[in-house]
mmCIF file of C-alpha atoms in Angstrom:
data_model
loop_
_atom_site.group_PDB
_atom_site.id
_atom_site.type_symbol
_atom_site.label_atom_id
_atom_site.label_comp_id
_atom_site.label_asym_id
_atom_site.label_seq_id
_atom_site.Cartn_x
_atom_site.Cartn_y
_atom_site.Cartn_z
ATOM 1 C CA ARG A 1438 21.768 -7.885 -0.332
ATOM 2 C CA GLY A 1439 20.201 -10.968 1.279
ATOM 3 C CA ALA A 1440 19.100 -9.759 4.067
ATOM 4 C CA SER A 1441 17.194 -11.970 6.384
ATOM 5 C CA VAL A 1442 13.230 -11.679 7.191
ATOM 6 C CA GLU A 1443 14.343 -9.995 10.491
ATOM 7 C CA GLU A 1444 16.438 -7.962 8.820
ATOM 8 C CA GLN A 1445 13.770 -6.553 6.622
ATOM 9 C CA THR A 1446 11.289 -6.413 9.735
ATOM 10 C CA VAL A 1447 13.480 -3.902 11.307
ATOM 11 C CA PHE A 1448 14.612 -1.981 8.650
ATOM 12 C CA GLY A 1449 10.800 -1.692 7.752
ATOM 13 C CA GLU A 1450 9.909 -0.516 11.243
ATOM 14 C CA GLU A 1451 12.842 1.711 11.886
ATOM 15 C CA LEU A 1452 12.145 3.664 8.789
ATOM 16 C CA ALA A 1453 7.850 4.089 9.823
ATOM 17 C CA TYR A 1454 9.227 4.664 13.408
ATOM 18 C CA GLU A 1455 11.437 7.524 12.505
ATOM 19 C CA ARG A 1456 8.481 8.805 10.040
ATOM 20 C CA GLN A 1457 10.443 8.181 6.744
ATOM 21 C CA THR A 1458 7.786 6.912 3.660
ATOM 22 C CA LEU A 1459 9.928 5.803 1.108
ATOM 23 C CA ILE A 1460 9.391 5.019 -2.362
ATOM 24 C CA SER A 1461 12.306 3.949 -2.976
ATOM 25 C CA LYS A 1462 11.369 0.615 -0.624
ATOM 26 C CA GLY A 1463 7.847 0.184 -2.037
ATOM 27 C CA ALA A 1464 9.456 0.431 -5.736
ATOM 28 C CA ALA A 1465 12.373 -2.481 -3.887
ATOM 29 C CA ASP A 1466 9.745 -4.475 -2.317
ATOM 30 C CA MET A 1467 6.731 -4.693 -4.917
ATOM 31 C CA LEU A 1468 8.206 -3.969 -8.275
ATOM 32 C CA GLY A 1469 11.639 -5.432 -8.086
ATOM 33 C CA THR A 1470 10.216 -8.806 -6.296
ATOM 34 C CA ALA A 1471 7.959 -8.874 -9.341
ATOM 35 C CA ILE A 1472 10.618 -8.449 -11.924
ATOM 36 C CA LEU A 1473 13.077 -11.064 -9.872
ATOM 37 C CA ARG A 1474 9.999 -13.492 -9.811
ATOM 38 C CA HIS A 1475 8.603 -13.083 -13.153
ATOM 39 C CA GLY A 1476 10.919 -10.680 -15.629
ATOM 40 C CA THR A 1477 12.953 -11.915 -18.026
ATOM 41 C CA PRO A 1478 16.703 -11.384 -17.527
ATOM 42 C CA GLU A 1479 16.292 -8.300 -20.226
ATOM 43 C CA GLN A 1480 13.780 -6.585 -17.725
ATOM 44 C CA GLN A 1481 15.982 -7.648 -14.934
ATOM 45 C CA ALA A 1482 19.099 -5.970 -16.097
ATOM 46 C CA ARG A 1483 17.245 -3.093 -17.254
ATOM 47 C CA PHE A 1484 15.031 -2.364 -14.157
ATOM 48 C CA LEU A 1485 16.922 -3.664 -10.973
ATOM 49 C CA PRO A 1486 19.343 -1.433 -10.677
ATOM 50 C CA LEU A 1487 17.014 1.774 -11.247
ATOM 51 C CA ILE A 1488 15.466 0.448 -8.802
ATOM 52 C CA ALA A 1489 18.196 -0.323 -6.333
ATOM 53 C CA SER A 1490 19.484 3.121 -6.900
ATOM 54 C CA GLY A 1491 16.338 4.579 -5.177
ATOM 55 C CA ASP A 1492 14.975 7.351 -7.651
ATOM 56 C CA PHE A 1493 12.358 5.047 -8.797
ATOM 57 C CA PRO A 1494 8.957 7.133 -8.913
ATOM 58 C CA PHE A 1495 6.243 4.995 -9.853
ATOM 59 C CA TYR A 1496 2.222 4.675 -8.984
ATOM 60 C CA LEU A 1497 0.080 2.158 -9.117
ATOM 61 C CA GLY A 1498 -2.361 1.695 -12.314
ATOM 62 C CA TYR A 1499 -4.521 -0.329 -10.244
ATOM 63 C CA SER A 1500 -8.099 0.538 -9.528
ATOM 64 C CA GLU A 1501 -10.759 1.911 -11.566
ATOM 65 C CA PRO A 1502 -13.515 4.413 -11.572
ATOM 66 C CA GLU A 1503 -16.052 1.239 -11.298
ATOM 67 C CA VAL A 1504 -13.376 -1.167 -9.999
ATOM 68 C CA GLY A 1505 -12.145 -0.438 -6.502
ATOM 69 C CA SER A 1506 -11.078 -3.713 -4.834
ATOM 70 C CA ASP A 1507 -12.660 -6.326 -7.486
ATOM 71 C CA LEU A 1508 -9.269 -5.808 -9.290
ATOM 72 C CA ALA A 1509 -10.230 -8.733 -11.580
ATOM 73 C CA SER A 1510 -13.104 -6.890 -12.788
ATOM 74 C CA LEU A 1511 -11.100 -3.917 -14.258
ATOM 75 C CA HIS A 1512 -11.736 -2.649 -17.564
ATOM 76 C CA THR A 1513 -8.999 -0.715 -19.055
ATOM 77 C CA LYS A 1514 -8.028 -2.244 -21.919
ATOM 78 C CA ALA A 1515 -4.800 -3.832 -23.909
ATOM 79 C CA VAL A 1516 -5.238 -4.335 -27.557
ATOM 80 C CA ARG A 1517 -1.903 -5.717 -29.082
ATOM 81 C CA ASP A 1518 -0.598 -3.613 -32.154
ATOM 82 C CA GLY A 1519 2.846 -5.611 -33.473
ATOM 83 C CA ASP A 1520 5.253 -4.846 -31.246
ATOM 84 C CA GLU A 1521 3.398 -2.361 -29.233
ATOM 85 C CA TRP A 1522 0.329 -2.850 -27.234
ATOM 86 C CA ILE A 1523 -2.486 0.132 -27.409
ATOM 87 C CA VAL A 1524 -3.827 0.777 -23.489
ATOM 88 C CA ASN A 1525 -7.899 2.887 -23.348
ATOM 89 C CA GLY A 1526 -8.630 3.225 -19.947
ATOM 90 C CA ARG A 1527 -8.971 5.391 -16.563
ATOM 91 C CA LYS A 1528 -7.196 5.191 -13.552
ATOM 92 C CA SER A 1529 -8.282 6.086 -10.130
ATOM 93 C CA TRP A 1530 -6.414 6.716 -6.697
ATOM 94 C CA GLY A 1531 -2.699 7.073 -8.055
ATOM 95 C CA THR A 1532 -1.386 8.095 -5.278
ATOM 96 C CA GLY A 1533 1.621 10.126 -6.656
ATOM 97 C CA ALA A 1534 0.801 9.772 -10.490
ATOM 98 C CA HIS A 1535 1.383 13.222 -10.191
ATOM 99 C CA THR A 1536 5.286 13.352 -9.554
ATOM 100 C CA ALA A 1537 5.876 9.634 -11.307
ATOM 101 C CA GLN A 1538 7.817 8.414 -14.093
ATOM 102 C CA TRP A 1539 6.656 4.833 -14.649
ATOM 103 C CA VAL A 1540 2.888 2.994 -13.801
ATOM 104 C CA TRP A 1541 2.752 -0.820 -12.543
ATOM 105 C CA LEU A 1542 -0.299 -0.953 -15.317
ATOM 106 C CA ALA A 1543 -2.737 -3.572 -14.879
ATOM 107 C CA THR A 1544 -5.029 -4.263 -18.133
ATOM 108 C CA ARG A 1545 -7.185 -6.460 -19.177
ATOM 109 C CA THR A 1546 -6.622 -7.974 -22.541
ATOM 110 C CA ASP A 1547 -8.739 -10.646 -23.410
ATOM 111 C CA PRO A 1548 -12.117 -9.468 -22.131
ATOM 112 C CA GLU A 1549 -14.187 -12.748 -22.929
ATOM 113 C CA ALA A 1550 -11.539 -14.563 -20.268
ATOM 114 C CA ARG A 1551 -13.576 -16.955 -17.424
ATOM 115 C CA PRO A 1552 -12.799 -16.418 -15.187
ATOM 116 C CA PRO A 1553 -12.003 -12.243 -15.366
ATOM 117 C CA HIS A 1554 -8.726 -12.597 -13.742
ATOM 118 C CA ALA A 1555 -7.225 -14.933 -16.871
ATOM 119 C CA GLY A 1556 -7.344 -12.262 -18.953
ATOM 120 C CA ILE A 1557 -4.863 -9.301 -17.544
ATOM 121 C CA THR A 1558 -1.903 -8.493 -18.269
ATOM 122 C CA LEU A 1559 0.675 -6.407 -16.378
ATOM 123 C CA PHE A 1560 3.134 -3.445 -17.622
ATOM 124 C CA LEU A 1561 5.829 -1.795 -15.735
ATOM 125 C CA THR A 1562 6.191 1.478 -18.286
ATOM 126 C CA ARG A 1563 7.104 5.352 -18.792
ATOM 127 C CA VAL A 1564 4.259 7.382 -18.487
ATOM 128 C CA ASP A 1565 6.014 10.345 -20.600
ATOM 129 C CA ARG A 1566 4.599 9.467 -23.894
ATOM 130 C CA PRO A 1567 1.420 10.998 -26.049
ATOM 131 C CA GLY A 1568 -1.731 9.962 -24.387
ATOM 132 C CA PHE A 1569 -1.195 10.183 -20.671
ATOM 133 C CA GLU A 1570 -3.045 12.339 -18.875
ATOM 134 C CA VAL A 1571 -3.114 12.786 -14.849
ATOM 135 C CA GLN A 1572 -5.797 15.121 -12.904
ATOM 136 C CA GLN A 1573 -4.870 15.713 -9.366
ATOM 137 C CA HIS A 1574 -6.930 14.962 -6.701
ATOM 138 C CA THR A 1575 -6.323 15.567 -2.416
ATOM 139 C CA ALA A 1576 -7.474 13.346 0.142
ATOM 140 C CA LEU A 1577 -8.365 14.137 3.601
ATOM 141 C CA SER A 1578 -4.887 13.426 5.083
ATOM 142 C CA GLY A 1579 -3.527 16.052 2.300
ATOM 143 C CA GLU A 1580 -2.018 13.069 0.385
ATOM 144 C CA VAL A 1581 -2.205 13.965 -3.712
ATOM 145 C CA SER A 1582 -4.397 10.895 -5.172
ATOM 146 C CA CYS A 1583 -4.585 10.991 -8.880
ATOM 147 C CA SER A 1584 -7.005 10.150 -12.181
ATOM 148 C CA THR A 1585 -4.855 9.201 -14.891
ATOM 149 C CA PHE A 1586 -6.049 8.475 -18.356
ATOM 150 C CA PHE A 1587 -5.145 6.620 -21.291
ATOM 151 C CA ASP A 1588 -5.760 7.479 -24.563
ATOM 152 C CA ASP A 1589 -4.496 5.369 -27.230
ATOM 153 C CA TYR A 1590 -1.147 4.975 -25.317
ATOM 154 C CA ARG A 1591 1.146 2.564 -26.642
ATOM 155 C CA VAL A 1592 2.973 0.507 -24.819
ATOM 156 C CA PRO A 1593 5.953 -1.492 -25.873
ATOM 157 C CA ASP A 1594 5.811 -5.241 -25.173
ATOM 158 C CA ALA A 1595 9.021 -5.714 -23.984
ATOM 159 C CA ASP A 1596 7.406 -3.418 -21.116
ATOM 160 C CA ARG A 1597 5.186 -6.360 -20.190
ATOM 161 C CA ILE A 1598 6.051 -8.330 -17.080
ATOM 162 C CA GLY A 1599 4.735 -12.004 -16.870
ATOM 163 C CA GLU A 1600 2.730 -13.645 -19.673
ATOM 164 C CA VAL A 1601 0.084 -12.381 -21.719
ATOM 165 C CA ASN A 1602 -3.133 -13.353 -19.427
ATOM 166 C CA GLY A 1603 -0.907 -14.305 -17.026
ATOM 167 C CA GLY A 1604 -0.557 -10.684 -15.157
ATOM 168 C CA TRP A 1605 -3.284 -11.804 -11.986
ATOM 169 C CA LYS A 1606 -0.247 -13.906 -10.382
ATOM 170 C CA VAL A 1607 2.268 -11.085 -10.923
ATOM 171 C CA ILE A 1608 -0.648 -8.927 -9.267
ATOM 172 C CA THR A 1609 -1.369 -11.208 -5.954
ATOM 173 C CA GLU A 1610 2.166 -11.630 -5.476
ATOM 174 C CA ALA A 1611 2.585 -7.402 -5.645
ATOM 175 C CA LEU A 1612 -0.319 -6.882 -3.411
ATOM 176 C CA ALA A 1613 0.550 -9.082 -0.823
ATOM 177 C CA GLN A 1614 4.299 -7.186 -0.393
ATOM 178 C CA GLU A 1615 1.525 -4.209 -0.803
ATOM 179 C CA ARG A 1616 -0.354 -4.745 1.820
ATOM 180 C CA VAL A 1617 2.484 -6.111 4.184
ATOM 181 C CA LEU A 1618 4.468 -2.591 3.406
ATOM 182 C CA MET A 1619 1.046 -0.827 4.444
ATOM 183 C CA ALA A 1620 0.697 -3.105 7.775
ATOM 184 C CA ASN A 1621 4.305 -1.583 8.893
ATOM 185 C CA ASN A 1622 2.534 1.426 10.040
ATOM 186 C CA ALA A 1623 2.008 -0.553 13.331
ATOM 187 C CA ALA A 1624 5.891 1.174 13.499
ATOM 188 C CA SER A 1625 3.960 4.005 13.265
ATOM 189 C CA VAL A 1626 1.433 3.491 16.017
ATOM 190 C CA MET A 1627 4.590 2.463 18.252
ATOM 191 C CA ARG A 1628 6.203 6.325 17.484
ATOM 192 C CA LEU A 1629 2.286 7.228 18.146
ATOM 193 C CA LEU A 1630 2.350 5.253 21.032
ATOM 194 C CA ASP A 1631 5.914 6.880 23.290
ATOM 195 C CA ASP A 1632 4.479 9.988 21.912
ATOM 196 C CA LEU A 1633 1.065 9.119 23.699
ATOM 197 C CA LEU A 1634 2.813 7.811 26.977
ATOM 198 C CA ALA A 1635 5.531 11.110 26.849
ATOM 199 C CA GLU A 1636 2.326 13.053 27.528
ATOM 200 C CA VAL A 1637 0.566 11.384 29.820
ATOM 201 C CA ARG A 1638 4.146 11.049 32.006
ATOM 202 C CA LYS A 1639 3.702 15.418 32.689
ATOM 203 C CA ASP A 1640 0.115 14.593 34.605
ATOM 204 C CA PRO A 1641 -0.990 11.180 34.835
ATOM 205 C CA GLU A 1642 -3.523 11.084 37.069
ATOM 206 C CA GLY A 1643 -4.619 14.367 35.707
ATOM 207 C CA THR A 1644 -4.724 13.313 32.086
ATOM 208 C CA VAL A 1645 -5.797 9.261 32.615
ATOM 209 C CA GLY A 1646 -6.704 9.241 36.120
ATOM 210 C CA PRO A 1647 -5.487 6.815 38.406
ATOM 211 C CA ALA A 1648 -4.308 3.066 38.329
ATOM 212 C CA GLY A 1649 -7.506 0.816 37.314
ATOM 213 C CA SER A 1650 -8.677 4.014 35.352
ATOM 214 C CA ALA A 1651 -10.644 3.270 32.082
ATOM 215 C CA LYS A 1652 -8.107 5.049 29.933
ATOM 216 C CA ARG A 1653 -4.736 3.231 31.457
ATOM 217 C CA ALA A 1654 -6.675 0.191 30.556
ATOM 218 C CA GLN A 1655 -7.777 1.399 27.010
ATOM 219 C CA ILE A 1656 -3.948 2.384 26.354
ATOM 220 C CA SER A 1657 -2.986 -1.507 28.091
ATOM 221 C CA GLU A 1658 -5.013 -2.977 25.118
ATOM 222 C CA LEU A 1659 -3.936 -0.569 22.412
ATOM 223 C CA ALA A 1660 -0.331 -1.799 23.637
ATOM 224 C CA SER A 1661 -1.108 -5.732 23.531
ATOM 225 C CA ARG A 1662 -2.860 -4.939 19.845
ATOM 226 C CA LEU A 1663 0.371 -3.106 18.542
ATOM 227 C CA GLN A 1664 2.706 -6.144 19.486
ATOM 228 C CA ALA A 1665 0.578 -8.940 18.309
ATOM 229 C CA THR A 1666 0.189 -6.799 15.010
ATOM 230 C CA ARG A 1667 4.028 -6.417 14.948
ATOM 231 C CA VAL A 1668 4.645 -9.780 15.247
ATOM 232 C CA LEU A 1669 1.886 -10.671 12.087
ATOM 233 C CA VAL A 1670 3.978 -7.840 10.220
ATOM 234 C CA ASN A 1671 6.734 -10.483 10.762
ATOM 235 C CA ALA A 1672 4.766 -13.122 9.523
ATOM 236 C CA GLY A 1673 3.662 -11.467 6.556
ATOM 237 C CA VAL A 1674 7.459 -10.679 5.388
ATOM 238 C CA ARG A 1675 8.537 -13.896 6.255
ATOM 239 C CA ALA A 1676 5.471 -15.203 4.180
ATOM 240 C CA THR A 1677 5.840 -13.000 0.617
ATOM 241 C CA ALA A 1678 9.462 -13.759 0.888
ATOM 242 C CA ARG A 1679 8.395 -17.317 -0.812
ATOM 243 C CA ALA A 1680 7.324 -16.919 -4.559
ATOM 244 C CA GLY A 1681 3.239 -17.021 -4.097
ATOM 245 C CA GLY A 1682 3.381 -16.913 -0.092
ATOM 246 C CA GLY A 1683 1.110 -14.673 2.159
ATOM 247 C CA ALA A 1684 -0.892 -13.491 -0.163
ATOM 248 C CA ARG A 1685 -4.367 -14.883 1.234
ATOM 249 C CA LEU A 1686 -3.277 -14.992 4.724
ATOM 250 C CA GLU A 1687 -0.486 -13.870 6.005
ATOM 251 C CA ALA A 1688 -0.445 -10.591 4.433
ATOM 252 C CA PRO A 1689 -3.974 -9.515 4.361
ATOM 253 C CA MET A 1690 -3.949 -10.444 8.710
ATOM 254 C CA ALA A 1691 -1.299 -7.792 9.272
ATOM 255 C CA LYS A 1692 -2.794 -5.295 7.066
ATOM 256 C CA ILE A 1693 -6.260 -5.998 8.775
ATOM 257 C CA LEU A 1694 -5.159 -5.625 11.913
ATOM 258 C CA ALA A 1695 -2.597 -2.944 11.569
ATOM 259 C CA SER A 1696 -5.499 -0.660 9.817
ATOM 260 C CA GLN A 1697 -7.526 -1.110 12.374
ATOM 261 C CA LEU A 1698 -5.267 -0.348 15.136
ATOM 262 C CA LEU A 1699 -4.074 2.967 13.485
ATOM 263 C CA GLU A 1700 -7.449 4.216 13.457
ATOM 264 C CA ASP A 1701 -8.779 3.406 17.391
ATOM 265 C CA PHE A 1702 -5.162 4.203 18.603
ATOM 266 C CA CYS A 1703 -5.879 7.509 17.001
ATOM 267 C CA GLU A 1704 -9.770 7.982 18.314
ATOM 268 C CA ALA A 1705 -8.485 6.931 21.615
ATOM 269 C CA ALA A 1706 -5.632 9.537 21.855
ATOM 270 C CA LEU A 1707 -7.962 12.053 20.948
ATOM 271 C CA ARG A 1708 -10.225 11.104 23.684
ATOM 272 C CA ILE A 1709 -7.447 10.961 25.816
ATOM 273 C CA PHE A 1710 -6.239 14.461 25.224
ATOM 274 C CA GLY A 1711 -9.533 16.413 24.166
ATOM 275 C CA PRO A 1712 -10.016 19.015 21.924
ATOM 276 C CA ALA A 1713 -6.590 20.123 22.381
ATOM 277 C CA ALA A 1714 -4.784 17.123 20.241
ATOM 278 C CA ALA A 1715 -7.064 17.797 17.336
ATOM 279 C CA LEU A 1716 -5.082 21.078 16.430
ATOM 280 C CA GLY A 1717 -2.228 21.508 14.099
ATOM 281 C CA GLU A 1718 0.990 20.965 15.151
ATOM 282 C CA ASN A 1719 2.448 24.534 14.725
ATOM 283 C CA VAL A 1720 0.519 25.466 17.588
ATOM 284 C CA PRO A 1721 2.017 25.216 21.316
ATOM 285 C CA ASP A 1722 1.899 22.470 23.626
ATOM 286 C CA VAL A 1723 -0.491 20.282 20.894
ATOM 287 C CA PRO A 1724 -0.483 16.459 22.814
ATOM 288 C CA GLY A 1725 1.237 14.933 20.244
ATOM 289 C CA ARG A 1726 2.516 17.944 17.896
ATOM 290 C CA GLY A 1727 -0.625 17.418 15.902
ATOM 291 C CA ALA A 1728 0.560 13.648 14.799
ATOM 292 C CA PHE A 1729 -3.099 11.894 16.129
ATOM 293 C CA GLU A 1730 -4.814 14.698 14.260
ATOM 294 C CA TYR A 1731 -3.407 13.819 10.984
ATOM 295 C CA ASN A 1732 -2.743 10.021 11.203
ATOM 296 C CA LEU A 1733 -6.639 9.642 12.220
ATOM 297 C CA ARG A 1734 -7.336 11.710 8.631
ATOM 298 C CA TYR A 1735 -4.184 9.391 7.309
ATOM 299 C CA SER A 1736 -6.099 6.270 8.693
ATOM 300 C CA ILE A 1737 -9.261 6.145 6.172
ATOM 301 C CA MET A 1738 -6.420 5.468 3.359
ATOM 302 C CA HIS A 1739 -4.992 2.237 4.874
ATOM 303 C CA VAL A 1740 -8.735 1.037 5.881
ATOM 304 C CA VAL A 1741 -9.148 1.641 2.075
ATOM 305 C CA GLY A 1742 -5.936 0.921 -0.339
ATOM 306 C CA GLY A 1743 -4.122 -1.888 -1.137
ATOM 307 C CA GLY A 1744 -7.646 -3.353 -0.893
ATOM 308 C CA SER A 1745 -10.455 -2.690 2.144
ATOM 309 C CA ILE A 1746 -9.803 -4.353 5.203
ATOM 310 C CA ASP A 1747 -13.425 -5.966 4.094
ATOM 311 C CA ILE A 1748 -11.856 -7.528 1.151
ATOM 312 C CA GLN A 1749 -8.978 -9.337 3.679
ATOM 313 C CA ARG A 1750 -11.308 -10.220 5.745
ATOM 314 C CA ASN A 1751 -12.638 -12.798 2.785
ATOM 315 C CA LEU A 1752 -9.159 -13.975 1.499
ATOM 316 C CA VAL A 1753 -8.431 -14.605 4.865
ATOM 317 C CA ALA A 1754 -11.676 -16.039 5.414
ATOM 318 C CA ARG A 1755 -11.503 -17.981 2.497
ATOM 319 C CA ALA A 1756 -7.818 -19.285 3.326
ATOM 320 C CA LEU A 1757 -9.020 -20.759 6.800
ATOM 321 C CA GLY A 1758 -12.092 -22.884 4.248
ATOM 322 C CA LEU A 1759 -14.740 -20.872 5.707
ATOM 323 C CA PRO A 1760 -17.987 -20.842 4.415
ATOM 324 C CA ARG A 1761 -19.230 -17.771 1.605
#
């Protein structure tokens, strides 16, 4: 609908604040944007209405057992066979793969390419074909993150997004979108802050001490970091709205701050409220109704997922011209 950057930012914030995790928004932001920029007219006509319908369950076929944040070194091989590609390999940490109908699949099509990222090709294809297998794993947060196996799995060339061996450009833009999406957990922290303040107001001095206390100073610091992160999320949305924009600076910066903020905030909440905050949501009178404890477990995925924040710091450093 041609929404402005501000409208997109507010929309994302409102969803996160209300704790609505919509895979359809991820499909629109990551896959839809990539198809608009790199897909053929036929692919745009085929995929974009499905994505716009809000019913496009997919997972990201990126990480592998030996390849996490170093995505350029992926091993899953695709070999061309006429109008099809034969894929063999394994992907790890595929969140939602057990319910997915589609996979955004990064493969190696030129094993000899130097640098390695020059030999990668990307596909968006269905998983309901022979040669595909899923193993489910439950993360500490309760999310299901899967290992997926491709054994002579055939993919039509019509499902290739972008040029052969030109997938790295498609991936980096999609990764920038993913990192901005993950950084939007700043709005989740905004909800957690409101939950925390609601609990504190029941007994301010008994919970956080008098004016000038260390606990009050900690809440103020976290609130300031939250506002700074929201500004960076907006900058990330603005940068990624441009083709090729935001991948090395704005999106990683937002993701670094938001991931660390979520972890630090929930750790602080547990220190402020004590062991009671670590009880489950079904226990009466739990501060935050279990949200602080759950989000602390969930924060580990945000620190590592989408490229660990250590890798993100390297991207930012290089974009700023700092030495290796």
